[in-house]
Short mmCIF file of C-alpha atoms and ligand atoms in Angstrom, two decimals:
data_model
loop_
_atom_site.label_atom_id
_atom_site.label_comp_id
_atom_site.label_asym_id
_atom_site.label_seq_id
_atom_site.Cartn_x
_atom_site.Cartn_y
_atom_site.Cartn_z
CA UNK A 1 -8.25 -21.47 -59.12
CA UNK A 2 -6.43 -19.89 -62.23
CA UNK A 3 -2.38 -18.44 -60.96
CA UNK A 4 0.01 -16.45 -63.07
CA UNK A 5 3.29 -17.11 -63.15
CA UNK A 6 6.01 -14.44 -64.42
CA UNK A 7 10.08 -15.04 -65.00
CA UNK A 8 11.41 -12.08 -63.91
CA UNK A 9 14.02 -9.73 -65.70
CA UNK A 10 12.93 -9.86 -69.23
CA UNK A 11 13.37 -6.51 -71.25
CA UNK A 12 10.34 -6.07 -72.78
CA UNK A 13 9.84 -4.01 -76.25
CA UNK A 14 6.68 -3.27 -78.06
CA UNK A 15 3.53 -1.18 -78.31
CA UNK A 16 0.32 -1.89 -76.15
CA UNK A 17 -3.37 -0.80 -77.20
CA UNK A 18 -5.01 0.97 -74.15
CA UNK A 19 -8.81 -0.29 -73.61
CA UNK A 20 -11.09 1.69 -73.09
CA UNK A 21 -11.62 2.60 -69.44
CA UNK A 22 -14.21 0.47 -66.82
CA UNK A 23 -14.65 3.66 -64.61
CA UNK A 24 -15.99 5.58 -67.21
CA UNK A 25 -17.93 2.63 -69.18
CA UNK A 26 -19.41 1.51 -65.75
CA UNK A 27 -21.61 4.95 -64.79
CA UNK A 28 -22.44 5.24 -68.99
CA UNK A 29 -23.90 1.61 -68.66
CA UNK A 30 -25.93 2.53 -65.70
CA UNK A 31 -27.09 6.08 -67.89
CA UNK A 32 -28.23 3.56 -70.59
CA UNK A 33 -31.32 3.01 -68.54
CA UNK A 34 -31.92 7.04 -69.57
CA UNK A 35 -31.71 6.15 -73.46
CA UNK A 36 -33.50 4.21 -75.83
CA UNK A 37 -30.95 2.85 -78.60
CA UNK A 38 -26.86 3.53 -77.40
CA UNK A 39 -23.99 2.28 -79.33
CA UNK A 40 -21.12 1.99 -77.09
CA UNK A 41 -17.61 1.84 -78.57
CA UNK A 42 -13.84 1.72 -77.01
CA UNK A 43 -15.69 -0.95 -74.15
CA UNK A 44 -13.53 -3.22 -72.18
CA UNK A 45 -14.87 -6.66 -71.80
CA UNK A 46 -13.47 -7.41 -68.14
CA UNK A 47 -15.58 -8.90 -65.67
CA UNK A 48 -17.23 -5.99 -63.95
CA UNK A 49 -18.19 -4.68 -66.97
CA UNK A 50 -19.94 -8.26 -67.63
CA UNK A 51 -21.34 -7.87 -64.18
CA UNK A 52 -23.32 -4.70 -65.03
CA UNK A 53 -24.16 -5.78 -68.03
CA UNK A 54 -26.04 -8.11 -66.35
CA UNK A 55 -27.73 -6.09 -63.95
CA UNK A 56 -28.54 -4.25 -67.23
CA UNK A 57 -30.13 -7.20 -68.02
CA UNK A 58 -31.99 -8.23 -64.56
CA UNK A 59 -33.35 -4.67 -64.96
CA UNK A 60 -34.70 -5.39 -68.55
CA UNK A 61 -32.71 -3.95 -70.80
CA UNK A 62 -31.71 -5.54 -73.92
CA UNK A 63 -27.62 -6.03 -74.99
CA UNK A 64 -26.10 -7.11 -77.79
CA UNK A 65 -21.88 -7.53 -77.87
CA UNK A 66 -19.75 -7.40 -80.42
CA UNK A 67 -16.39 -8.77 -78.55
CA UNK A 68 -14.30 -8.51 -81.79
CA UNK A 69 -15.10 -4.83 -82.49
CA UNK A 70 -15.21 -4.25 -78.72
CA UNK A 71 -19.04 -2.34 -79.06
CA UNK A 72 -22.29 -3.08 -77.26
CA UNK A 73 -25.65 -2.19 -78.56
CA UNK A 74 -27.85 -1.43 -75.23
CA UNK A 75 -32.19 -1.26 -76.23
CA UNK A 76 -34.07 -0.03 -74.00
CA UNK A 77 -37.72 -0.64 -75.32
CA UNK A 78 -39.84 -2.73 -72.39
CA UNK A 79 -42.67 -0.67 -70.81
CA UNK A 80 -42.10 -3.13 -67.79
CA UNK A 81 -38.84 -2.29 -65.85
CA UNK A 82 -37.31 -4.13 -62.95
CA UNK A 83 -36.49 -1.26 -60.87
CA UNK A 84 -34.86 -3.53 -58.91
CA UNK A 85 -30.59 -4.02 -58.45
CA UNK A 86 -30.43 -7.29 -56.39
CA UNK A 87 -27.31 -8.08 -53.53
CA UNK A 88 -26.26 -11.00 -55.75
CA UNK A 89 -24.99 -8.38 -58.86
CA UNK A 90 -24.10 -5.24 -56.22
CA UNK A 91 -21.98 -7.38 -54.11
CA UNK A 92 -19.35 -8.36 -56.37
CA UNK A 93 -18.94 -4.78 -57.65
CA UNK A 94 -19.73 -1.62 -55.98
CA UNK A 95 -20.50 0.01 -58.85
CA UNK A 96 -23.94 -1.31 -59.31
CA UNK A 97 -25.45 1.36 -56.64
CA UNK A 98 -25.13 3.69 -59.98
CA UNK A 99 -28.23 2.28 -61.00
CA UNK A 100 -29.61 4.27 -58.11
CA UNK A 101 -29.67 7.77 -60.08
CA UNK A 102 -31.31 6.42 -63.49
CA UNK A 103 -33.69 4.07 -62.06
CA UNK A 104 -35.13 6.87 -59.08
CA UNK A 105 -35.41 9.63 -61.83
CA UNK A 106 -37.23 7.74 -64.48
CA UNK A 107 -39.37 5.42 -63.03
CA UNK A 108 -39.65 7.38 -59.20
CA UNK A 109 -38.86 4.48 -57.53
CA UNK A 110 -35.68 1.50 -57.24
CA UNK A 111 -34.37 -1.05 -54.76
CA UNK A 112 -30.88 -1.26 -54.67
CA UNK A 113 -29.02 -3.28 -52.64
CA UNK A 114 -26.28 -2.28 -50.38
CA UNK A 115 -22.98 -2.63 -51.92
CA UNK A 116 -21.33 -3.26 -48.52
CA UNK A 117 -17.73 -2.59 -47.76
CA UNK A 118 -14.66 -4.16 -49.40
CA UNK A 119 -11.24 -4.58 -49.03
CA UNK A 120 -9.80 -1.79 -49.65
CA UNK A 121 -11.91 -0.20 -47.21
CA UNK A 122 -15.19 0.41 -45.48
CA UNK A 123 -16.48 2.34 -48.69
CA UNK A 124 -20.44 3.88 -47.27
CA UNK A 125 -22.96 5.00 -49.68
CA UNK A 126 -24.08 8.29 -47.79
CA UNK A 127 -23.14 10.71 -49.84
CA UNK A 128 -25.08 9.51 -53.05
CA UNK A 129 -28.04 9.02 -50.75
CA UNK A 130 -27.03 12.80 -49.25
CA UNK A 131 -27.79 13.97 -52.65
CA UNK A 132 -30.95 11.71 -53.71
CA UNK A 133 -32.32 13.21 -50.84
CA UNK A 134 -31.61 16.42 -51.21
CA UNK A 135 -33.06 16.04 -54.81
CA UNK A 136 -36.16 15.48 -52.89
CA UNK A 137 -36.07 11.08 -52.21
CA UNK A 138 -37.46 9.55 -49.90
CA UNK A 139 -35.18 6.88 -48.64
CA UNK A 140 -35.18 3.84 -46.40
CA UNK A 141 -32.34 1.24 -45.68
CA UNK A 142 -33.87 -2.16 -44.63
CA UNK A 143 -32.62 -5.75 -45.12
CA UNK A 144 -29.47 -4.40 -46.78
CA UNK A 145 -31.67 -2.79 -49.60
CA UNK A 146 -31.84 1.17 -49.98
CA UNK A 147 -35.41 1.60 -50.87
CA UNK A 148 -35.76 5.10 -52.82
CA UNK A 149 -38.85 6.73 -53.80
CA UNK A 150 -39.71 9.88 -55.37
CA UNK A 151 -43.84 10.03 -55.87
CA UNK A 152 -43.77 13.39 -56.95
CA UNK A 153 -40.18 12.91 -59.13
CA UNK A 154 -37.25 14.60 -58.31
CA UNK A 155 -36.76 18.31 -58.19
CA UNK A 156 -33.62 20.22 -59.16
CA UNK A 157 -31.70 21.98 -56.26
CA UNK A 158 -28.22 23.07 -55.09
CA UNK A 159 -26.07 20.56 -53.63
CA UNK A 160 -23.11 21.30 -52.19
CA UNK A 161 -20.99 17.70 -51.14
CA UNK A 162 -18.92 17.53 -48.16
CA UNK A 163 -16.19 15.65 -49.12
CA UNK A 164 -15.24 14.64 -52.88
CA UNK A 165 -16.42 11.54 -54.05
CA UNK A 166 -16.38 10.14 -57.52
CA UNK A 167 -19.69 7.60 -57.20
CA UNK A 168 -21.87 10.12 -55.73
CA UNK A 169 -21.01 12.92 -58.21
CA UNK A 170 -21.94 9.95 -61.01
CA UNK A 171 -25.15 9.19 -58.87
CA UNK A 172 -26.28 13.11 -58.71
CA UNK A 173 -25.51 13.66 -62.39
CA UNK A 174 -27.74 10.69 -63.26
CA UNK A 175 -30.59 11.68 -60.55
CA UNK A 176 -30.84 15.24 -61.66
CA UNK A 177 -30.61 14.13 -65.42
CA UNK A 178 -34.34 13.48 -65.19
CA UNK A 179 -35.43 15.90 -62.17
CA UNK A 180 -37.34 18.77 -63.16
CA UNK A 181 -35.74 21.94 -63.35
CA UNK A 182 -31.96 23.07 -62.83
CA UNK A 183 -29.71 21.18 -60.36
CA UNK A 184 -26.15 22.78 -58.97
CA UNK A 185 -23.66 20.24 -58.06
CA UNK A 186 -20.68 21.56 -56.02
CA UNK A 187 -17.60 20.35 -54.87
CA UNK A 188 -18.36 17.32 -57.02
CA UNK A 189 -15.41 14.74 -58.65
CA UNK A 190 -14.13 15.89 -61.70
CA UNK A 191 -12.24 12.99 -62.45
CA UNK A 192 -11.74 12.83 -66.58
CA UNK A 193 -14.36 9.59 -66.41
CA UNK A 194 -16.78 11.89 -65.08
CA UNK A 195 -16.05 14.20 -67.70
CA UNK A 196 -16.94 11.12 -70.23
CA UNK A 197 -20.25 10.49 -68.52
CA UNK A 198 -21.60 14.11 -69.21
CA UNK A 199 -20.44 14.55 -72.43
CA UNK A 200 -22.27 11.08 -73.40
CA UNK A 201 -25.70 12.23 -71.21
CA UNK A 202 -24.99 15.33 -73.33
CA UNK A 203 -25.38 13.56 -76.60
CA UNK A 204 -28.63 11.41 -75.05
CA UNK A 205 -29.95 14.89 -74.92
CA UNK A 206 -29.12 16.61 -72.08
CA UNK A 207 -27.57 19.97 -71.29
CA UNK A 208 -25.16 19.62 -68.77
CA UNK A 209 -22.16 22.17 -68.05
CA UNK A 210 -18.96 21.91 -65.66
CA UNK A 211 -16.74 24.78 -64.27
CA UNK A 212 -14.51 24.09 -61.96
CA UNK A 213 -15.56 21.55 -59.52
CA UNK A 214 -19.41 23.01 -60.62
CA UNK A 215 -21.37 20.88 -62.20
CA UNK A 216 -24.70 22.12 -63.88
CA UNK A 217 -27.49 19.91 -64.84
CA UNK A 218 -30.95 21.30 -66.61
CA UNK A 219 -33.54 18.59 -66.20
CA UNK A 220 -36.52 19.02 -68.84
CA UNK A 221 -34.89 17.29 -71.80
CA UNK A 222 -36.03 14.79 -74.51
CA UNK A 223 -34.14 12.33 -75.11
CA UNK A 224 -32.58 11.29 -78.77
CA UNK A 225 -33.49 8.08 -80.19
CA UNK A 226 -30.06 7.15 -81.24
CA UNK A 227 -26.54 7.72 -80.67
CA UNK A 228 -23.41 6.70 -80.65
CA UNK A 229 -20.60 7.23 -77.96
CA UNK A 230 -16.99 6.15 -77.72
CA UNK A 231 -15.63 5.71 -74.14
CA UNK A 232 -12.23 6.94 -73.38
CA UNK A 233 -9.20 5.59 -72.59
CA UNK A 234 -8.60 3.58 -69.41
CA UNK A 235 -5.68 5.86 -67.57
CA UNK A 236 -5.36 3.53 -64.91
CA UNK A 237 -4.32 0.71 -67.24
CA UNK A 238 -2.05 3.39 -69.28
CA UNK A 239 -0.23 4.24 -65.75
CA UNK A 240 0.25 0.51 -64.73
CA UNK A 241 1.89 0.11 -68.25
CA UNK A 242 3.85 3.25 -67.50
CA UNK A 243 5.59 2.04 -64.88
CA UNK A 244 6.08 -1.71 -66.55
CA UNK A 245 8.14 0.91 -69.14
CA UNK A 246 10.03 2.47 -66.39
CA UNK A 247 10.76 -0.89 -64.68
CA UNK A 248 11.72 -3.20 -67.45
CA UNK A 249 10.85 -1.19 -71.10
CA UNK A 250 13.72 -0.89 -73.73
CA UNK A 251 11.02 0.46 -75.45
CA UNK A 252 7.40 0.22 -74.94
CA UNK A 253 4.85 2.75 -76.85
CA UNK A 254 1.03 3.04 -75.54
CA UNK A 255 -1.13 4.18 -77.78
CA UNK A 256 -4.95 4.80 -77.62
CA UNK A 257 -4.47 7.72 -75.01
CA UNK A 258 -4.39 11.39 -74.67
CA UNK A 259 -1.67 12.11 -72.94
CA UNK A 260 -3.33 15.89 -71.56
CA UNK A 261 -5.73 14.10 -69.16
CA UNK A 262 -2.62 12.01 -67.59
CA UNK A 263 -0.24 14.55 -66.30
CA UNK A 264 0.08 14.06 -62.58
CA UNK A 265 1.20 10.28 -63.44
CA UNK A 266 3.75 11.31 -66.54
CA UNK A 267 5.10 14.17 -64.08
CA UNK A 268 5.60 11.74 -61.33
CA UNK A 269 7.36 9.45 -63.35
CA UNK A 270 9.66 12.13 -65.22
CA UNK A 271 10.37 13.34 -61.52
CA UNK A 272 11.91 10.07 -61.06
CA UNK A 273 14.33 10.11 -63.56
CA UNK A 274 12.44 7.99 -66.43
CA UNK A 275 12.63 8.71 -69.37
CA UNK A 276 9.01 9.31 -71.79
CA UNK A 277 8.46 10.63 -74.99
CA UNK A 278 4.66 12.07 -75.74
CA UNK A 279 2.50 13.20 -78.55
CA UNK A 280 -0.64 13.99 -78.22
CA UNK A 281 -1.88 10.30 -78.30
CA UNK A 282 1.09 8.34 -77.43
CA UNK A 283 3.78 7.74 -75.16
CA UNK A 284 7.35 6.14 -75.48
CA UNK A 285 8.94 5.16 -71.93
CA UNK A 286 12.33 3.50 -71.44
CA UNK A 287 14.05 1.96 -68.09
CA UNK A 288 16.06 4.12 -66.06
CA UNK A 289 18.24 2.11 -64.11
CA UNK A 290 19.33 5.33 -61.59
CA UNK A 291 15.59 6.36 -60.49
CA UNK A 292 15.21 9.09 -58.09
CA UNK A 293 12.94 8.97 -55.25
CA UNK A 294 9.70 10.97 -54.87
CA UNK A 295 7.20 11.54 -52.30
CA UNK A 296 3.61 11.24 -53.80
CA UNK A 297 0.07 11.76 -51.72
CA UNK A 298 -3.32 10.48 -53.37
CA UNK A 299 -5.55 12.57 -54.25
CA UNK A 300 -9.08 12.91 -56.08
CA UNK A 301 -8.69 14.06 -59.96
CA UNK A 302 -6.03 16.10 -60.69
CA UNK A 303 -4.32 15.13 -57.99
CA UNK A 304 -2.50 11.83 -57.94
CA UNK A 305 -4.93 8.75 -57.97
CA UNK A 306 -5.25 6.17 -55.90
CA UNK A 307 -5.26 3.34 -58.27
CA UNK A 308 -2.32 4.28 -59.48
CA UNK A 309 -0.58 4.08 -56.26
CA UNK A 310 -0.14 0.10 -55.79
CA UNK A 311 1.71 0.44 -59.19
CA UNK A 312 4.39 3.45 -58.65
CA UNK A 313 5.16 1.82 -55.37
CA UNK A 314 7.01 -1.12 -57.39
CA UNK A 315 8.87 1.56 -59.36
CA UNK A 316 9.79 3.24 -56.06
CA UNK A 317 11.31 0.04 -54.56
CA UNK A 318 14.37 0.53 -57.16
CA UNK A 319 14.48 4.31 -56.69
CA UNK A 320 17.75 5.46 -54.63
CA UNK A 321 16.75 6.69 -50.89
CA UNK A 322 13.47 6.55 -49.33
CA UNK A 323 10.26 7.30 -51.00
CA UNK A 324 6.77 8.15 -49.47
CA UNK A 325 3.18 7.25 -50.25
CA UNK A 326 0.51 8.92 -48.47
CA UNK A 327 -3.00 7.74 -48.94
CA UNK A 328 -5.62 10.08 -48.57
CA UNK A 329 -8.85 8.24 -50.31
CA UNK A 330 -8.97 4.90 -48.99
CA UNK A 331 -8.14 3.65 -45.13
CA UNK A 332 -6.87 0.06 -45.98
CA UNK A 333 -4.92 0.28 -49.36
CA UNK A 334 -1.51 -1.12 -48.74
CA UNK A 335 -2.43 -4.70 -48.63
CA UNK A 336 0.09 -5.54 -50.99
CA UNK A 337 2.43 -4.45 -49.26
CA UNK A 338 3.16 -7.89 -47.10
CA UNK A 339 3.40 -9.90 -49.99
CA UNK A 340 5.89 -7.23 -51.54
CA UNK A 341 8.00 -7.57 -48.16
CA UNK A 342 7.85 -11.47 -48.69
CA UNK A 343 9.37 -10.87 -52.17
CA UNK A 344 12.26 -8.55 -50.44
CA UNK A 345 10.87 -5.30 -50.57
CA UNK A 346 11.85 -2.31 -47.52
CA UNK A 347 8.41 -1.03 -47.07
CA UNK A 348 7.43 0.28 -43.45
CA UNK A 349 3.46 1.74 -43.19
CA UNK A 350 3.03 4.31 -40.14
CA UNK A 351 -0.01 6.43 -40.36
CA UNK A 352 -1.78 6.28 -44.08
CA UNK A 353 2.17 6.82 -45.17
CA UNK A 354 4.21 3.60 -46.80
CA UNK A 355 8.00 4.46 -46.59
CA UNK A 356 9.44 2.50 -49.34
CA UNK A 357 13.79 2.33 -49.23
CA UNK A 358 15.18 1.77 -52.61
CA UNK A 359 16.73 0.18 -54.85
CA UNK A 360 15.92 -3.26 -53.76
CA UNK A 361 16.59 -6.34 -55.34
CA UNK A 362 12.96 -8.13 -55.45
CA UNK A 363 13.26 -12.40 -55.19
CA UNK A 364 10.21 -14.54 -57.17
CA UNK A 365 7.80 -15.56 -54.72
CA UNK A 366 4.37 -17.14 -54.09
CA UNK A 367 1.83 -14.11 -53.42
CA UNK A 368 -1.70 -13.48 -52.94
CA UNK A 369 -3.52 -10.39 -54.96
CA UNK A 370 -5.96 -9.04 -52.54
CA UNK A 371 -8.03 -6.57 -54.49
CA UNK A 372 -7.75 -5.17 -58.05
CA UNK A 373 -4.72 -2.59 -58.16
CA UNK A 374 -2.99 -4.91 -55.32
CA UNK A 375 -3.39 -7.74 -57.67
CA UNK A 376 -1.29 -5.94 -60.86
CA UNK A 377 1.20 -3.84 -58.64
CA UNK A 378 1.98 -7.72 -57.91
CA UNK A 379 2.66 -8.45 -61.57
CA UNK A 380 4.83 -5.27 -61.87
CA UNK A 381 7.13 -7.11 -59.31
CA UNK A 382 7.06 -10.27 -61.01
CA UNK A 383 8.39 -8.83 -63.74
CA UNK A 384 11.61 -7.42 -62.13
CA UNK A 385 12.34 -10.00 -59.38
CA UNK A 386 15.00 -12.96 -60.00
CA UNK A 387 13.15 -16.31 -60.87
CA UNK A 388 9.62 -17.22 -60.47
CA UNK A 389 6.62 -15.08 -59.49
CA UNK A 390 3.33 -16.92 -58.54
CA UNK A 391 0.51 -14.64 -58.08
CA UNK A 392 -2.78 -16.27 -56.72
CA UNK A 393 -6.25 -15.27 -57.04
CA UNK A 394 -6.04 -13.60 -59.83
CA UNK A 395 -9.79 -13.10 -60.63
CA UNK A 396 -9.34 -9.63 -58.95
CA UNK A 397 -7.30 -8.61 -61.82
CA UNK A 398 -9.66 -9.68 -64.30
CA UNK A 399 -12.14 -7.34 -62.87
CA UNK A 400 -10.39 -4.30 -64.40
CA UNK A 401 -7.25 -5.23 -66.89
CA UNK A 402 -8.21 -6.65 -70.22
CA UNK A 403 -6.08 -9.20 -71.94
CA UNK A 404 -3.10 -8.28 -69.16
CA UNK A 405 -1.27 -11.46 -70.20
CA UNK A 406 -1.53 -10.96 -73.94
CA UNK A 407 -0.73 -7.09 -73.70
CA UNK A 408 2.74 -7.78 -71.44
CA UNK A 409 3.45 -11.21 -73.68
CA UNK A 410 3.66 -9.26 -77.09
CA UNK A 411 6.35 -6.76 -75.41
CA UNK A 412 8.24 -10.34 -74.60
CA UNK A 413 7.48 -10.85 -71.08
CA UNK A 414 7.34 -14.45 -70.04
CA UNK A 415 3.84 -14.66 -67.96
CA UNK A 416 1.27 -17.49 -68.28
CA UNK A 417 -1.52 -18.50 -66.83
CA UNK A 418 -2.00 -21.54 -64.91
C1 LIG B 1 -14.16 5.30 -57.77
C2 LIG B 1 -13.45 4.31 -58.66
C3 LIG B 1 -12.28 3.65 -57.92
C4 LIG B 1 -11.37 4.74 -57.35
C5 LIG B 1 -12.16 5.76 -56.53
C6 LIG B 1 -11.30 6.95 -56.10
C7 LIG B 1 -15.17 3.52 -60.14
C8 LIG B 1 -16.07 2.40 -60.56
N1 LIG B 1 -14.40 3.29 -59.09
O1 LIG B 1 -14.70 4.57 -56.67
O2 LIG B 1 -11.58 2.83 -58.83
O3 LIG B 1 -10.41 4.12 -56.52
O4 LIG B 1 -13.24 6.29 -57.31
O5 LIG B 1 -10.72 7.55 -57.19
O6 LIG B 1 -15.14 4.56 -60.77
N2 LIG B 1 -17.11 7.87 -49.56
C9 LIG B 1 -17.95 8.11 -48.50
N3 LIG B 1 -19.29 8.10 -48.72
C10 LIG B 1 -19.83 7.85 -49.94
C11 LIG B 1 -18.97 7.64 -51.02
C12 LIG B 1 -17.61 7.65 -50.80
O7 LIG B 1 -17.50 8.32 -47.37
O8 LIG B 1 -21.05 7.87 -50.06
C13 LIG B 1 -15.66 7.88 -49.34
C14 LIG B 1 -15.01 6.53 -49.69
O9 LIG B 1 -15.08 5.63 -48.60
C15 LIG B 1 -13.60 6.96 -50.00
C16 LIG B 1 -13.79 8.32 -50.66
O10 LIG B 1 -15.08 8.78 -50.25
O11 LIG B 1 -12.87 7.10 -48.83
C17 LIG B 1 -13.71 8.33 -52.17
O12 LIG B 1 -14.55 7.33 -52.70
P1 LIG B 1 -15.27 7.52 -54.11
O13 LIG B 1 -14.62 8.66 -54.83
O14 LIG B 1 -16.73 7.57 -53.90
O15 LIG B 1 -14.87 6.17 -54.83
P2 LIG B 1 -15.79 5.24 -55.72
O16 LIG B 1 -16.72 6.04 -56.53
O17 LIG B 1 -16.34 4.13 -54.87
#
């Protein structure tokens, strides 16, 4: 099983490329089964991406990648669709159940396997089927499969979601896409990956308008032939190399951004003392060696998010006093926080809060990454603790960061993997 291992205290210079992002890519992959000929550009190639591309696939659709150029050509020409999404391709990534949507609005009819829960939490898939339903499905759970049907097809309606959830929004979007007549979404996500799916179903032909937390989708559309769509940056990424700045930067530069969908994370960090310089598209961040503390809760879009929280945590361990995390979004998301105590960190978790004491002086350890974010906030430590940092399992961080060890070695950091 590949490792990384990091020498810590390196000041690290340079400018990193952000990737495109794999929250928004992921839902536009699963919209592909709306279009006929898509030309994606801006994709990541990390391994959930691969993993719906092969659902994609399963389902019949045809791909074509271009690694070097970072595109992917997506046909969609077979009469005879698999409107099937089996356990083996959900289970490794939750995202699959966006399949859901597309494949119940065009064809009337999918299987889709239960994604299950996961680490980070128990994660249900209630409130996309809330809104299938309501969009007139008939549904069925049974041997771990969600069996949806629509003879009729879907019909537009008013939905109104009880709590805010970024899949189901996706799943709703995609649904009413194709269901006749008009389709109010309230209360939905409006996270800026969202934002990226409608604009591209808007170029695929579809005339879709958000307000607020409103979204509005009119079904009755034909759909283009062609097009082309660019996915944006991955602010999650930007964020985790945000804080590498803060922690160990004498000057690193991201570029590949806009910097007006990313304020909640650059106010955070200015908050704490670090210093960033912005344009429009790129950012400048240098070390602060006096960081302040600051009290952060997660939130859905604008608020703070919770993949970024794993990350700032690191930065808070060498801010002066005690800062506090609250997570609102997910019940079990602090599981790095043992191996982070094992490496010296004063973390205490009562309630969904993590008091972190600062500044701490972190010591090279062996650690475990237990899930995605867990797995790079891990890295961010290795990279300021004395010695050695071994960080196992380390194929949950090639899930979502793309060329992680490449990106940190050109700024000078001394990470390899075993
Ligand atoms: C997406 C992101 C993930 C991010 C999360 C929150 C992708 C591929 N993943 O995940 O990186 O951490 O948003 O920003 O974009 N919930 C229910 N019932 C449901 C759906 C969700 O109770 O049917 C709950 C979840 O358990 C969680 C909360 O709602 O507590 C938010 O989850 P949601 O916004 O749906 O996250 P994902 O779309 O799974």
């Amino acid at each position: 099983m590949e490792k990384l291992l990091i020498k810590g205290k390196q000041e690290l210079s340079g400018t990193i490329s952000i990737s495109g992002s794999k929250n928004a890519t992921l839902p536009i992959l699963a919209a592909s089964i709306l279009g006929n000929k898509i030309k994606l550009s801006n994709v990541p190639f990390v391994k959930d991406i691969y993993t719906m591309l092969e659902l994609l696939k399963f389902i019949g659709l045809k791909i074509k990648l271009d690694k070097k150029n970072k595109t992917i050509e997506i046909l969609n020409k077979k009469k005879e669709i698999n409107t099937l999404a089996p356990y083996k391709l959900v289970k490794t990534m939750r995202a699959g159940v966006l399949v859901l949507g597309p494949l119940l609005t065009k064809f009337n009819k999918a299987k889709v396997s239960l994604p299950g829960g996961c680490a980070i939490g128990s994660r249900p898939v209630d409130l996309h089927l809330f809104a299938l339903k309501k969009l007139g499905a008939n549904i069925k759970i049974k041997n771990g499969y969600i069996f949806a049907e629509a003879r009729q097809g879907l019909k537009g309606t008013k939905i109104k979601f009880p709590t805010i959830s970024v899949g189901a929004t996706e799943n709703a979007i995609l649904a009413a896409f194709g269901a006749k007549g008009k389709t109010v979404l309230l209360n939905c996500a409006i996270e800026p990956e969202i934002k990226d799916l409608i604009s591209f179903l808007n170029k695929l032909g579809g005339k879709i308008k958000i307000k607020g937390r409103k979204v509005e989708v009119n079904g009755n559309i034909s759909i283009r032939k062609k097009i082309n769509h660019k996915v944006i940056f991955d602010r999650i990424e930007a964020g985790t190399y945000l804080v590498a700045g803060a922690l160990v930067g004498k000057k690193i530069v991201l570029k590949g951004i806009n910097t007006s969908v990313f304020k909640c994370e650059i106010d955070t960090l200015k908050k704490m003392g670090v210093k960033i310089l912005k344009t429009k598209n790129s950012i400048s961040v240098f070390k602060n060696l006096k960081l302040k503390r600051v009290n952060i809760a997660t939130k859905p879009y604008p608020g703070f998010p919770t993949d970024l929280q794993a990350q700032l945590m690191i930065l808070m361990t060498q801010a002066q006093g005690k800062s506090k995390i609250k997570e609102n979004i997910f019940e079990n998301r602090f599981m790095h926080v043992p191996e982070l105590k094992r490496m010296g960190a004063k973390i205490e978790i009562k309630n969904k809060i993590a008091h972190i004491s600062g500044p701490t002086k972190l010591n090279g350890a062996e650690v475990m990454a237990t899930d995605l974010r867990a797995s790079v906030s891990l890295v961010l430590a290795g990279l300021i603790a004395d010695n050695r940092t071994i960080i196992n399992r380390i194929y949950h961080l090639d899930r979502g960061y793309e060329s992680l060890e490449k990106k940190l070695k050109n700024c000078q950091a001394k990470i390899k993997r075993l």
